[in-house]
Amino acid sequence: MTSSPRPPHVDGRPDLIGGTTALGGESAPARGYLLDNARAEAGERFAWLAELFDGVTRGHVDRLGVRAGSRCWEVGAGGPSIPEALAASVGPTGHVLATDIDPSWLKAGDGYEVRQHDVAADPPPEPGTFDLVHARLVLVHVPDRARALATMAAALRPGGWLLVEDADTALQPLACLDDSGPAQRRANRLRDAVRELLTRRGADLRYGRTLPRALREAGLVDVAAAGSFPVGGLACDRLEAATIRHVRGELLAAGLADDAEIDAHLAAIHAGELDLTLAPLISAWGRRPAEHPPALG
């Protein structure tokens, strides 16, 4: 599989198909996904997340046997990079379905089908038919994670694989591992503030470490996991800047930061003064057994 992140679609984005609304203003209610798709910064985040993690995801997908003719469901796709890569792997004899609550960053006709879908509320599309179901950085934000996992497992054919990748920000909560000066300590304070906003929205900051157990509880077998931990570089810097701009209004409204602190942090990123890092991405996979199809709970 090969794929490269597209530049952020800051202008000319398709109209929203529905699902989420902008959450950046001070009057926005504290509900829903904090890092929603309705802001221009979402496109930047998708591009830099692709730069950081698409190689990891593609490696797991290739190892799990996705090939020409395979059927794949990309859950909570966000941006187009993984659906495009899956489409290139399965070819014209295969099928890739990309879904999201807000699929407005996806482009139907790029080799994959696009549908609006809520994995925690809607029934599985085409149950029992997919060779691979994949979700990355999705379930950590979903309130009913067990239900979402059951939905994805029910979509697998017997012998099909579920690959779930989620962060564990409680395992490594720092923005700067080298907490050596005021700019680094400010970055870590702001990372704590963003984690607080995520917690208030219902995110489970310890979810990544629970994935192997969660997959077994969903009825899957041959479960295993691995971790990826990017440290430093342009992609980490750009992702951090886009994230802070995305949630700036929420940080101010909650009293977790002020304009001067945010501006100073963004300036330090732009100047290349920080060695920024992310939480570990935990990738876990399991196979649906032939004899006992997972049931929706």
PDB file of C-alpha atoms in Angstrom:
ATOM      1  CA  MET A   1       0.000   0.000   0.000  1.00  0.00           C
ATOM      2  CA  THR A   2       1.208   3.494  -0.764  1.00  0.00           C
ATOM      3  CA  SER A   3      -0.310   6.809   0.168  1.00  0.00           C
ATOM      4  CA  SER A   4       0.849  10.336   0.854  1.00  0.00           C
ATOM      5  CA  PRO A   5      -1.025  12.959   2.850  1.00  0.00           C
ATOM      6  CA  ARG A   6      -2.764  15.641   0.861  1.00  0.00           C
ATOM      7  CA  PRO A   7      -2.154  19.268   1.715  1.00  0.00           C
ATOM      8  CA  PRO A   8      -4.780  20.657   4.095  1.00  0.00           C
ATOM      9  CA  HIS A   9      -8.021  21.626   2.345  1.00  0.00           C
ATOM     10  CA  VAL A  10      -8.361  25.015   3.967  1.00  0.00           C
ATOM     11  CA  ASP A  11     -10.447  26.504   1.165  1.00  0.00           C
ATOM     12  CA  GLY A  12     -13.071  25.069  -1.099  1.00  0.00           C
ATOM     13  CA  ARG A  13     -14.093  22.267   1.237  1.00  0.00           C
ATOM     14  CA  PRO A  14     -17.393  20.559   0.320  1.00  0.00           C
ATOM     15  CA  ASP A  15     -20.463  21.638   2.259  1.00  0.00           C
ATOM     16  CA  LEU A  16     -21.048  19.678   5.437  1.00  0.00           C
ATOM     17  CA  ILE A  17     -23.282  16.663   4.992  1.00  0.00           C
ATOM     18  CA  GLY A  18     -24.309  16.876   8.621  1.00  0.00           C
ATOM     19  CA  GLY A  19     -23.366  15.275  11.904  1.00  0.00           C
ATOM     20  CA  THR A  20     -21.162  17.774  13.749  1.00  0.00           C
ATOM     21  CA  THR A  21     -21.018  21.540  14.095  1.00  0.00           C
ATOM     22  CA  ALA A  22     -18.199  23.929  14.858  1.00  0.00           C
ATOM     23  CA  LEU A  23     -17.080  23.834  18.462  1.00  0.00           C
ATOM     24  CA  GLY A  24     -14.476  26.573  18.474  1.00  0.00           C
ATOM     25  CA  GLY A  25     -16.506  29.543  19.752  1.00  0.00           C
ATOM     26  CA  GLU A  26     -16.839  30.594  23.362  1.00  0.00           C
ATOM     27  CA  SER A  27     -20.574  29.976  23.336  1.00  0.00           C
ATOM     28  CA  ALA A  28     -20.283  26.381  22.066  1.00  0.00           C
ATOM     29  CA  PRO A  29     -21.776  23.847  24.480  1.00  0.00           C
ATOM     30  CA  ALA A  30     -19.469  21.295  26.087  1.00  0.00           C
ATOM     31  CA  ARG A  31     -20.705  18.275  24.175  1.00  0.00           C
ATOM     32  CA  GLY A  32     -19.730  16.314  21.113  1.00  0.00           C
ATOM     33  CA  TYR A  33     -16.311  15.662  19.642  1.00  0.00           C
ATOM     34  CA  LEU A  34     -13.850  18.405  20.598  1.00  0.00           C
ATOM     35  CA  LEU A  35     -11.698  18.021  17.453  1.00  0.00           C
ATOM     36  CA  ASP A  36     -14.652  17.907  15.084  1.00  0.00           C
ATOM     37  CA  ASN A  37     -14.482  17.920  11.271  1.00  0.00           C
ATOM     38  CA  ALA A  38     -16.327  21.201  10.798  1.00  0.00           C
ATOM     39  CA  ARG A  39     -13.260  23.457  11.148  1.00  0.00           C
ATOM     40  CA  ALA A  40     -10.584  24.180   8.540  1.00  0.00           C
ATOM     41  CA  GLU A  41      -7.966  23.042  11.063  1.00  0.00           C
ATOM     42  CA  ALA A  42      -9.396  19.530  10.807  1.00  0.00           C
ATOM     43  CA  GLY A  43      -7.958  19.227   7.304  1.00  0.00           C
ATOM     44  CA  GLU A  44      -4.526  20.231   8.570  1.00  0.00           C
ATOM     45  CA  ARG A  45      -4.746  17.725  11.390  1.00  0.00           C
ATOM     46  CA  PHE A  46      -5.720  14.927   8.975  1.00  0.00           C
ATOM     47  CA  ALA A  47      -2.731  15.707   6.744  1.00  0.00           C
ATOM     48  CA  TRP A  48      -0.190  15.669   9.571  1.00  0.00           C
ATOM     49  CA  LEU A  49      -1.722  12.639  11.290  1.00  0.00           C
ATOM     50  CA  ALA A  50      -1.394  10.880   7.937  1.00  0.00           C
ATOM     51  CA  GLU A  51       2.258  11.890   7.746  1.00  0.00           C
ATOM     52  CA  LEU A  52       2.884  10.551  11.239  1.00  0.00           C
ATOM     53  CA  PHE A  53       0.833   7.364  11.276  1.00  0.00           C
ATOM     54  CA  ASP A  54      -0.196   6.207   7.793  1.00  0.00           C
ATOM     55  CA  GLY A  55       2.987   4.165   7.448  1.00  0.00           C
ATOM     56  CA  VAL A  56       2.199   2.410  10.720  1.00  0.00           C
ATOM     57  CA  THR A  57      -1.379   1.701   9.676  1.00  0.00           C
ATOM     58  CA  ARG A  58      -0.417   0.508   6.198  1.00  0.00           C
ATOM     59  CA  GLY A  59       2.145  -1.866   7.673  1.00  0.00           C
ATOM     60  CA  HIS A  60      -0.490  -3.524   9.857  1.00  0.00           C
ATOM     61  CA  VAL A  61      -3.038  -3.642   7.026  1.00  0.00           C
ATOM     62  CA  ASP A  62      -0.557  -5.290   4.655  1.00  0.00           C
ATOM     63  CA  ARG A  63       0.438  -7.832   7.288  1.00  0.00           C
ATOM     64  CA  LEU A  64      -3.211  -8.726   7.900  1.00  0.00           C
ATOM     65  CA  GLY A  65      -3.546  -9.742   4.272  1.00  0.00           C
ATOM     66  CA  VAL A  66      -5.468  -6.972   2.499  1.00  0.00           C
ATOM     67  CA  ARG A  67      -4.984  -7.567  -1.220  1.00  0.00           C
ATOM     68  CA  ALA A  68      -6.715  -7.327  -4.591  1.00  0.00           C
ATOM     69  CA  GLY A  69     -10.384  -8.223  -4.187  1.00  0.00           C
ATOM     70  CA  SER A  70     -10.561  -7.564  -0.430  1.00  0.00           C
ATOM     71  CA  ARG A  71     -13.523  -5.759   1.145  1.00  0.00           C
ATOM     72  CA  CYS A  72     -12.612  -3.067   3.699  1.00  0.00           C
ATOM     73  CA  TRP A  73     -14.545  -0.699   5.951  1.00  0.00           C
ATOM     74  CA  GLU A  74     -12.732   2.431   7.179  1.00  0.00           C
ATOM     75  CA  VAL A  75     -14.613   3.688  10.260  1.00  0.00           C
ATOM     76  CA  GLY A  76     -14.500   7.378  11.224  1.00  0.00           C
ATOM     77  CA  ALA A  77     -12.241   7.979   8.249  1.00  0.00           C
ATOM     78  CA  GLY A  78     -11.874  11.733   8.686  1.00  0.00           C
ATOM     79  CA  GLY A  79      -9.494  12.462   5.819  1.00  0.00           C
ATOM     80  CA  PRO A  80      -8.979  10.562   2.571  1.00  0.00           C
ATOM     81  CA  SER A  81      -5.476   9.095   2.956  1.00  0.00           C
ATOM     82  CA  ILE A  82      -6.319   5.639   4.350  1.00  0.00           C
ATOM     83  CA  PRO A  83      -9.429   5.081   2.161  1.00  0.00           C
ATOM     84  CA  GLU A  84      -7.317   5.969  -0.882  1.00  0.00           C
ATOM     85  CA  ALA A  85      -4.533   3.601   0.198  1.00  0.00           C
ATOM     86  CA  LEU A  86      -7.012   0.779   0.832  1.00  0.00           C
ATOM     87  CA  ALA A  87      -8.617   1.378  -2.564  1.00  0.00           C
ATOM     88  CA  ALA A  88      -5.210   1.121  -4.233  1.00  0.00           C
ATOM     89  CA  SER A  89      -4.587  -2.209  -2.481  1.00  0.00           C
ATOM     90  CA  VAL A  90      -7.936  -3.871  -3.200  1.00  0.00           C
ATOM     91  CA  GLY A  91      -8.130  -2.668  -6.797  1.00  0.00           C
ATOM     92  CA  PRO A  92     -11.196  -2.708  -9.028  1.00  0.00           C
ATOM     93  CA  THR A  93     -12.222  -6.193  -7.851  1.00  0.00           C
ATOM     94  CA  GLY A  94     -12.364  -5.115  -4.205  1.00  0.00           C
ATOM     95  CA  HIS A  95     -14.480  -2.633  -2.279  1.00  0.00           C
ATOM     96  CA  VAL A  96     -13.664   0.097   0.268  1.00  0.00           C
ATOM     97  CA  LEU A  97     -16.364   1.783   2.340  1.00  0.00           C
ATOM     98  CA  ALA A  98     -15.343   4.969   4.191  1.00  0.00           C
ATOM     99  CA  THR A  99     -17.741   6.287   6.837  1.00  0.00           C
ATOM    100  CA  ASP A 100     -17.844   9.179   9.275  1.00  0.00           C
ATOM    101  CA  ILE A 101     -20.431  11.152  11.228  1.00  0.00           C
ATOM    102  CA  ASP A 102     -19.226  14.103   9.126  1.00  0.00           C
ATOM    103  CA  PRO A 103     -17.800  12.723   5.846  1.00  0.00           C
ATOM    104  CA  SER A 104     -17.274  16.131   4.229  1.00  0.00           C
ATOM    105  CA  TRP A 105     -13.490  15.686   3.910  1.00  0.00           C
ATOM    106  CA  LEU A 106     -13.960  12.471   1.890  1.00  0.00           C
ATOM    107  CA  LYS A 107     -14.354  12.386  -1.881  1.00  0.00           C
ATOM    108  CA  ALA A 108     -16.697   9.820  -3.378  1.00  0.00           C
ATOM    109  CA  GLY A 109     -15.341   8.542  -6.667  1.00  0.00           C
ATOM    110  CA  ASP A 110     -11.704   8.317  -5.527  1.00  0.00           C
ATOM    111  CA  GLY A 111     -11.937   4.535  -5.568  1.00  0.00           C
ATOM    112  CA  TYR A 112     -14.004   4.167  -2.408  1.00  0.00           C
ATOM    113  CA  GLU A 113     -17.620   4.572  -1.338  1.00  0.00           C
ATOM    114  CA  VAL A 114     -18.556   7.293   1.174  1.00  0.00           C
ATOM    115  CA  ARG A 115     -21.425   7.077   3.659  1.00  0.00           C
ATOM    116  CA  GLN A 116     -22.479   9.057   6.694  1.00  0.00           C
ATOM    117  CA  HIS A 117     -22.551   6.641   9.638  1.00  0.00           C
ATOM    118  CA  ASP A 118     -22.350   6.746  13.445  1.00  0.00           C
ATOM    119  CA  VAL A 119     -20.540   3.598  14.544  1.00  0.00           C
ATOM    120  CA  ALA A 120     -21.903   3.877  18.096  1.00  0.00           C
ATOM    121  CA  ALA A 121     -25.547   4.313  17.077  1.00  0.00           C
ATOM    122  CA  ASP A 122     -26.145   2.871  13.601  1.00  0.00           C
ATOM    123  CA  PRO A 123     -26.261  -0.824  12.649  1.00  0.00           C
ATOM    124  CA  PRO A 124     -23.235  -2.272  10.861  1.00  0.00           C
ATOM    125  CA  PRO A 125     -23.285  -1.724   7.107  1.00  0.00           C
ATOM    126  CA  GLU A 126     -23.286  -4.973   5.149  1.00  0.00           C
ATOM    127  CA  PRO A 127     -22.807  -7.187   8.231  1.00  0.00           C
ATOM    128  CA  GLY A 128     -20.641 -10.271   7.963  1.00  0.00           C
ATOM    129  CA  THR A 129     -18.962  -9.249   4.695  1.00  0.00           C
ATOM    130  CA  PHE A 130     -15.712  -7.331   5.347  1.00  0.00           C
ATOM    131  CA  ASP A 131     -12.203  -8.793   5.283  1.00  0.00           C
ATOM    132  CA  LEU A 132     -10.882  -5.796   7.233  1.00  0.00           C
ATOM    133  CA  VAL A 133     -12.525  -3.189   9.442  1.00  0.00           C
ATOM    134  CA  HIS A 134     -10.242  -0.375  10.623  1.00  0.00           C
ATOM    135  CA  ALA A 135     -10.613   2.643  12.908  1.00  0.00           C
ATOM    136  CA  ARG A 136      -7.840   5.039  13.956  1.00  0.00           C
ATOM    137  CA  LEU A 137      -8.174   7.656  16.699  1.00  0.00           C
ATOM    138  CA  VAL A 138     -11.937   7.171  16.758  1.00  0.00           C
ATOM    139  CA  LEU A 139     -13.104   5.045  19.683  1.00  0.00           C
ATOM    140  CA  VAL A 140     -11.236   7.044  22.335  1.00  0.00           C
ATOM    141  CA  HIS A 141     -13.828   9.783  21.669  1.00  0.00           C
ATOM    142  CA  VAL A 142     -16.929   7.531  21.424  1.00  0.00           C
ATOM    143  CA  PRO A 143     -19.049   7.319  24.611  1.00  0.00           C
ATOM    144  CA  ASP A 144     -20.337   3.767  23.982  1.00  0.00           C
ATOM    145  CA  ARG A 145     -17.070   2.134  22.948  1.00  0.00           C
ATOM    146  CA  ALA A 146     -18.226  -1.430  23.562  1.00  0.00           C
ATOM    147  CA  ARG A 147     -21.225  -0.915  21.284  1.00  0.00           C
ATOM    148  CA  ALA A 148     -19.008   0.578  18.571  1.00  0.00           C
ATOM    149  CA  LEU A 149     -16.602  -2.367  18.777  1.00  0.00           C
ATOM    150  CA  ALA A 150     -19.495  -4.823  18.577  1.00  0.00           C
ATOM    151  CA  THR A 151     -20.784  -3.033  15.476  1.00  0.00           C
ATOM    152  CA  MET A 152     -17.399  -3.275  13.789  1.00  0.00           C
ATOM    153  CA  ALA A 153     -16.942  -6.919  14.762  1.00  0.00           C
ATOM    154  CA  ALA A 154     -20.388  -7.774  13.404  1.00  0.00           C
ATOM    155  CA  ALA A 155     -19.387  -6.335  10.029  1.00  0.00           C
ATOM    156  CA  LEU A 156     -16.527  -8.846   9.662  1.00  0.00           C
ATOM    157  CA  ARG A 157     -16.819 -11.989   7.620  1.00  0.00           C
ATOM    158  CA  PRO A 158     -15.708 -15.165   9.436  1.00  0.00           C
ATOM    159  CA  GLY A 159     -11.919 -14.950   9.475  1.00  0.00           C
ATOM    160  CA  GLY A 160     -11.937 -11.188   8.861  1.00  0.00           C
ATOM    161  CA  TRP A 161      -9.717  -8.832  10.863  1.00  0.00           C
ATOM    162  CA  LEU A 162     -10.557  -5.828  13.033  1.00  0.00           C
ATOM    163  CA  LEU A 163      -7.720  -3.303  13.417  1.00  0.00           C
ATOM    164  CA  VAL A 164      -8.259  -0.542  15.993  1.00  0.00           C
ATOM    165  CA  GLU A 165      -5.666   2.160  16.683  1.00  0.00           C
ATOM    166  CA  ASP A 166      -6.085   4.646  19.511  1.00  0.00           C
ATOM    167  CA  ALA A 167      -3.920   6.932  21.582  1.00  0.00           C
ATOM    168  CA  ASP A 168      -3.209   6.539  25.275  1.00  0.00           C
ATOM    169  CA  THR A 169      -2.566  10.093  26.380  1.00  0.00           C
ATOM    170  CA  ALA A 170      -2.499   9.149  30.060  1.00  0.00           C
ATOM    171  CA  LEU A 171       0.422   6.805  29.333  1.00  0.00           C
ATOM    172  CA  GLN A 172       2.500   9.734  28.021  1.00  0.00           C
ATOM    173  CA  PRO A 173       0.836  13.090  28.766  1.00  0.00           C
ATOM    174  CA  LEU A 174       3.667  15.503  27.912  1.00  0.00           C
ATOM    175  CA  ALA A 175       4.038  17.714  24.867  1.00  0.00           C
ATOM    176  CA  CYS A 176       7.773  18.144  25.550  1.00  0.00           C
ATOM    177  CA  LEU A 177       9.620  15.217  27.103  1.00  0.00           C
ATOM    178  CA  ASP A 178      12.592  17.517  27.707  1.00  0.00           C
ATOM    179  CA  ASP A 179      10.934  19.904  30.188  1.00  0.00           C
ATOM    180  CA  SER A 180      13.979  22.165  30.134  1.00  0.00           C
ATOM    181  CA  GLY A 181      12.703  25.736  30.025  1.00  0.00           C
ATOM    182  CA  PRO A 182       9.695  28.043  30.202  1.00  0.00           C
ATOM    183  CA  ALA A 183       8.594  27.393  26.603  1.00  0.00           C
ATOM    184  CA  GLN A 184       8.637  23.627  27.207  1.00  0.00           C
ATOM    185  CA  ARG A 185       6.781  23.952  30.502  1.00  0.00           C
ATOM    186  CA  ARG A 186       4.177  26.171  28.828  1.00  0.00           C
ATOM    187  CA  ALA A 187       3.725  23.538  26.112  1.00  0.00           C
ATOM    188  CA  ASN A 188       3.140  20.889  28.764  1.00  0.00           C
ATOM    189  CA  ARG A 189       0.618  23.083  30.597  1.00  0.00           C
ATOM    190  CA  LEU A 190      -1.308  23.586  27.367  1.00  0.00           C
ATOM    191  CA  ARG A 191      -1.218  19.849  26.627  1.00  0.00           C
ATOM    192  CA  ASP A 192      -2.729  19.303  30.099  1.00  0.00           C
ATOM    193  CA  ALA A 193      -5.416  21.865  29.240  1.00  0.00           C
ATOM    194  CA  VAL A 194      -6.313  20.098  25.989  1.00  0.00           C
ATOM    195  CA  ARG A 195      -6.457  16.780  27.848  1.00  0.00           C
ATOM    196  CA  GLU A 196      -8.848  18.387  30.313  1.00  0.00           C
ATOM    197  CA  LEU A 197     -11.112  19.532  27.474  1.00  0.00           C
ATOM    198  CA  LEU A 198     -11.076  16.024  25.986  1.00  0.00           C
ATOM    199  CA  THR A 199     -11.973  14.492  29.344  1.00  0.00           C
ATOM    200  CA  ARG A 200     -14.892  16.895  29.728  1.00  0.00           C
ATOM    201  CA  ARG A 201     -16.169  15.716  26.322  1.00  0.00           C
ATOM    202  CA  GLY A 202     -16.109  12.086  27.443  1.00  0.00           C
ATOM    203  CA  ALA A 203     -12.805  10.927  25.925  1.00  0.00           C
ATOM    204  CA  ASP A 204     -11.085   8.028  27.713  1.00  0.00           C
ATOM    205  CA  LEU A 205      -7.431   9.069  27.904  1.00  0.00           C
ATOM    206  CA  ARG A 206      -6.405   5.553  29.028  1.00  0.00           C
ATOM    207  CA  TYR A 207      -8.299   3.719  26.292  1.00  0.00           C
ATOM    208  CA  GLY A 208      -5.352   2.681  24.135  1.00  0.00           C
ATOM    209  CA  ARG A 209      -3.958   0.265  26.708  1.00  0.00           C
ATOM    210  CA  THR A 210      -7.326  -1.514  27.013  1.00  0.00           C
ATOM    211  CA  LEU A 211      -7.631  -2.403  23.325  1.00  0.00           C
ATOM    212  CA  PRO A 212      -6.392  -6.024  23.477  1.00  0.00           C
ATOM    213  CA  ARG A 213      -8.855  -6.834  26.253  1.00  0.00           C
ATOM    214  CA  ALA A 214     -11.648  -4.952  24.476  1.00  0.00           C
ATOM    215  CA  LEU A 215     -11.100  -6.949  21.276  1.00  0.00           C
ATOM    216  CA  ARG A 216     -11.213 -10.238  23.176  1.00  0.00           C
ATOM    217  CA  GLU A 217     -14.405  -9.133  24.936  1.00  0.00           C
ATOM    218  CA  ALA A 218     -15.884  -8.384  21.489  1.00  0.00           C
ATOM    219  CA  GLY A 219     -15.428 -12.076  20.631  1.00  0.00           C
ATOM    220  CA  LEU A 220     -12.265 -11.845  18.529  1.00  0.00           C
ATOM    221  CA  VAL A 221      -9.335 -14.275  18.586  1.00  0.00           C
ATOM    222  CA  ASP A 222      -5.620 -14.114  17.719  1.00  0.00           C
ATOM    223  CA  VAL A 223      -5.493 -10.710  19.401  1.00  0.00           C
ATOM    224  CA  ALA A 224      -2.184  -8.821  19.511  1.00  0.00           C
ATOM    225  CA  ALA A 225      -1.019  -5.211  19.709  1.00  0.00           C
ATOM    226  CA  ALA A 226       1.905  -2.860  19.102  1.00  0.00           C
ATOM    227  CA  GLY A 227       2.718   0.782  19.810  1.00  0.00           C
ATOM    228  CA  SER A 228       4.110   3.756  17.880  1.00  0.00           C
ATOM    229  CA  PHE A 229       5.579   6.822  19.573  1.00  0.00           C
ATOM    230  CA  PRO A 230       6.621   9.768  17.337  1.00  0.00           C
ATOM    231  CA  VAL A 231       9.045  12.218  18.937  1.00  0.00           C
ATOM    232  CA  GLY A 232       9.880  15.544  17.313  1.00  0.00           C
ATOM    233  CA  GLY A 233       9.934  16.789  13.750  1.00  0.00           C
ATOM    234  CA  LEU A 234       7.903  18.980  11.433  1.00  0.00           C
ATOM    235  CA  ALA A 235       4.766  16.820  11.459  1.00  0.00           C
ATOM    236  CA  CYS A 236       4.544  16.897  15.267  1.00  0.00           C
ATOM    237  CA  ASP A 237       5.021  20.678  15.218  1.00  0.00           C
ATOM    238  CA  ARG A 238       2.376  21.296  12.560  1.00  0.00           C
ATOM    239  CA  LEU A 239      -0.101  18.918  14.195  1.00  0.00           C
ATOM    240  CA  GLU A 240       0.334  20.683  17.539  1.00  0.00           C
ATOM    241  CA  ALA A 241      -0.181  24.114  15.997  1.00  0.00           C
ATOM    242  CA  ALA A 242      -3.322  23.015  14.124  1.00  0.00           C
ATOM    243  CA  THR A 243      -4.716  21.374  17.264  1.00  0.00           C
ATOM    244  CA  ILE A 244      -4.141  24.447  19.432  1.00  0.00           C
ATOM    245  CA  ARG A 245      -5.747  26.699  16.836  1.00  0.00           C
ATOM    246  CA  HIS A 246      -8.667  24.281  16.566  1.00  0.00           C
ATOM    247  CA  VAL A 247      -9.447  24.344  20.299  1.00  0.00           C
ATOM    248  CA  ARG A 248      -8.335  27.902  21.069  1.00  0.00           C
ATOM    249  CA  GLY A 249     -11.852  29.159  21.686  1.00  0.00           C
ATOM    250  CA  GLU A 250     -12.608  26.227  23.984  1.00  0.00           C
ATOM    251  CA  LEU A 251      -9.418  26.805  26.006  1.00  0.00           C
ATOM    252  CA  LEU A 252     -10.299  30.478  26.461  1.00  0.00           C
ATOM    253  CA  ALA A 253     -13.947  29.811  27.300  1.00  0.00           C
ATOM    254  CA  ALA A 254     -12.984  27.226  29.925  1.00  0.00           C
ATOM    255  CA  GLY A 255     -10.388  29.529  31.505  1.00  0.00           C
ATOM    256  CA  LEU A 256      -7.660  26.948  30.885  1.00  0.00           C
ATOM    257  CA  ALA A 257      -5.389  29.355  28.975  1.00  0.00           C
ATOM    258  CA  ASP A 258      -5.243  32.995  27.899  1.00  0.00           C
ATOM    259  CA  ASP A 259      -4.473  34.622  24.570  1.00  0.00           C
ATOM    260  CA  ALA A 260      -0.920  35.595  25.531  1.00  0.00           C
ATOM    261  CA  GLU A 261      -0.029  32.040  26.551  1.00  0.00           C
ATOM    262  CA  ILE A 262      -1.491  30.545  23.372  1.00  0.00           C
ATOM    263  CA  ASP A 263       0.204  33.133  21.151  1.00  0.00           C
ATOM    264  CA  ALA A 264       3.561  32.523  22.838  1.00  0.00           C
ATOM    265  CA  HIS A 265       3.201  28.763  22.375  1.00  0.00           C
ATOM    266  CA  LEU A 266       2.334  29.088  18.683  1.00  0.00           C
ATOM    267  CA  ALA A 267       5.296  31.451  18.213  1.00  0.00           C
ATOM    268  CA  ALA A 268       7.652  28.955  19.871  1.00  0.00           C
ATOM    269  CA  ILE A 269       6.391  26.215  17.563  1.00  0.00           C
ATOM    270  CA  HIS A 270       6.865  28.430  14.509  1.00  0.00           C
ATOM    271  CA  ALA A 271      10.414  29.308  15.644  1.00  0.00           C
ATOM    272  CA  GLY A 272      11.338  25.637  16.001  1.00  0.00           C
ATOM    273  CA  GLU A 273      12.140  25.978  19.702  1.00  0.00           C
ATOM    274  CA  LEU A 274      10.274  22.873  20.869  1.00  0.00           C
ATOM    275  CA  ASP A 275      10.822  19.141  20.450  1.00  0.00           C
ATOM    276  CA  LEU A 276       7.163  18.166  20.490  1.00  0.00           C
ATOM    277  CA  THR A 277       5.873  14.651  20.839  1.00  0.00           C
ATOM    278  CA  LEU A 278       2.569  12.805  20.946  1.00  0.00           C
ATOM    279  CA  ALA A 279       0.920  10.156  23.031  1.00  0.00           C
ATOM    280  CA  PRO A 280       1.672   6.573  21.964  1.00  0.00           C
ATOM    281  CA  LEU A 281      -0.611   5.150  19.292  1.00  0.00           C
ATOM    282  CA  ILE A 282      -1.647   1.628  20.300  1.00  0.00           C
ATOM    283  CA  SER A 283      -2.567  -0.615  17.356  1.00  0.00           C
ATOM    284  CA  ALA A 284      -4.516  -3.771  18.234  1.00  0.00           C
ATOM    285  CA  TRP A 285      -5.947  -6.420  15.946  1.00  0.00           C
ATOM    286  CA  GLY A 286      -8.083  -9.521  16.245  1.00  0.00           C
ATOM    287  CA  ARG A 287      -9.826 -11.996  13.963  1.00  0.00           C
ATOM    288  CA  ARG A 288     -13.469 -12.996  13.881  1.00  0.00           C
ATOM    289  CA  PRO A 289     -13.669 -16.758  14.421  1.00  0.00           C
ATOM    290  CA  ALA A 290     -15.595 -18.832  11.929  1.00  0.00           C
ATOM    291  CA  GLU A 291     -17.714 -20.676  14.477  1.00  0.00           C
ATOM    292  CA  HIS A 292     -19.124 -17.920  16.712  1.00  0.00           C
ATOM    293  CA  PRO A 293     -20.090 -14.648  15.000  1.00  0.00           C
ATOM    294  CA  PRO A 294     -19.867 -11.654  17.373  1.00  0.00           C
ATOM    295  CA  ALA A 295     -23.282 -10.409  18.510  1.00  0.00           C
ATOM    296  CA  LEU A 296     -24.246  -6.785  18.951  1.00  0.00           C
ATOM    297  CA  GLY A 297     -24.487  -5.891  22.632  1.00  0.00           C
TER     298      GLY A 297
END
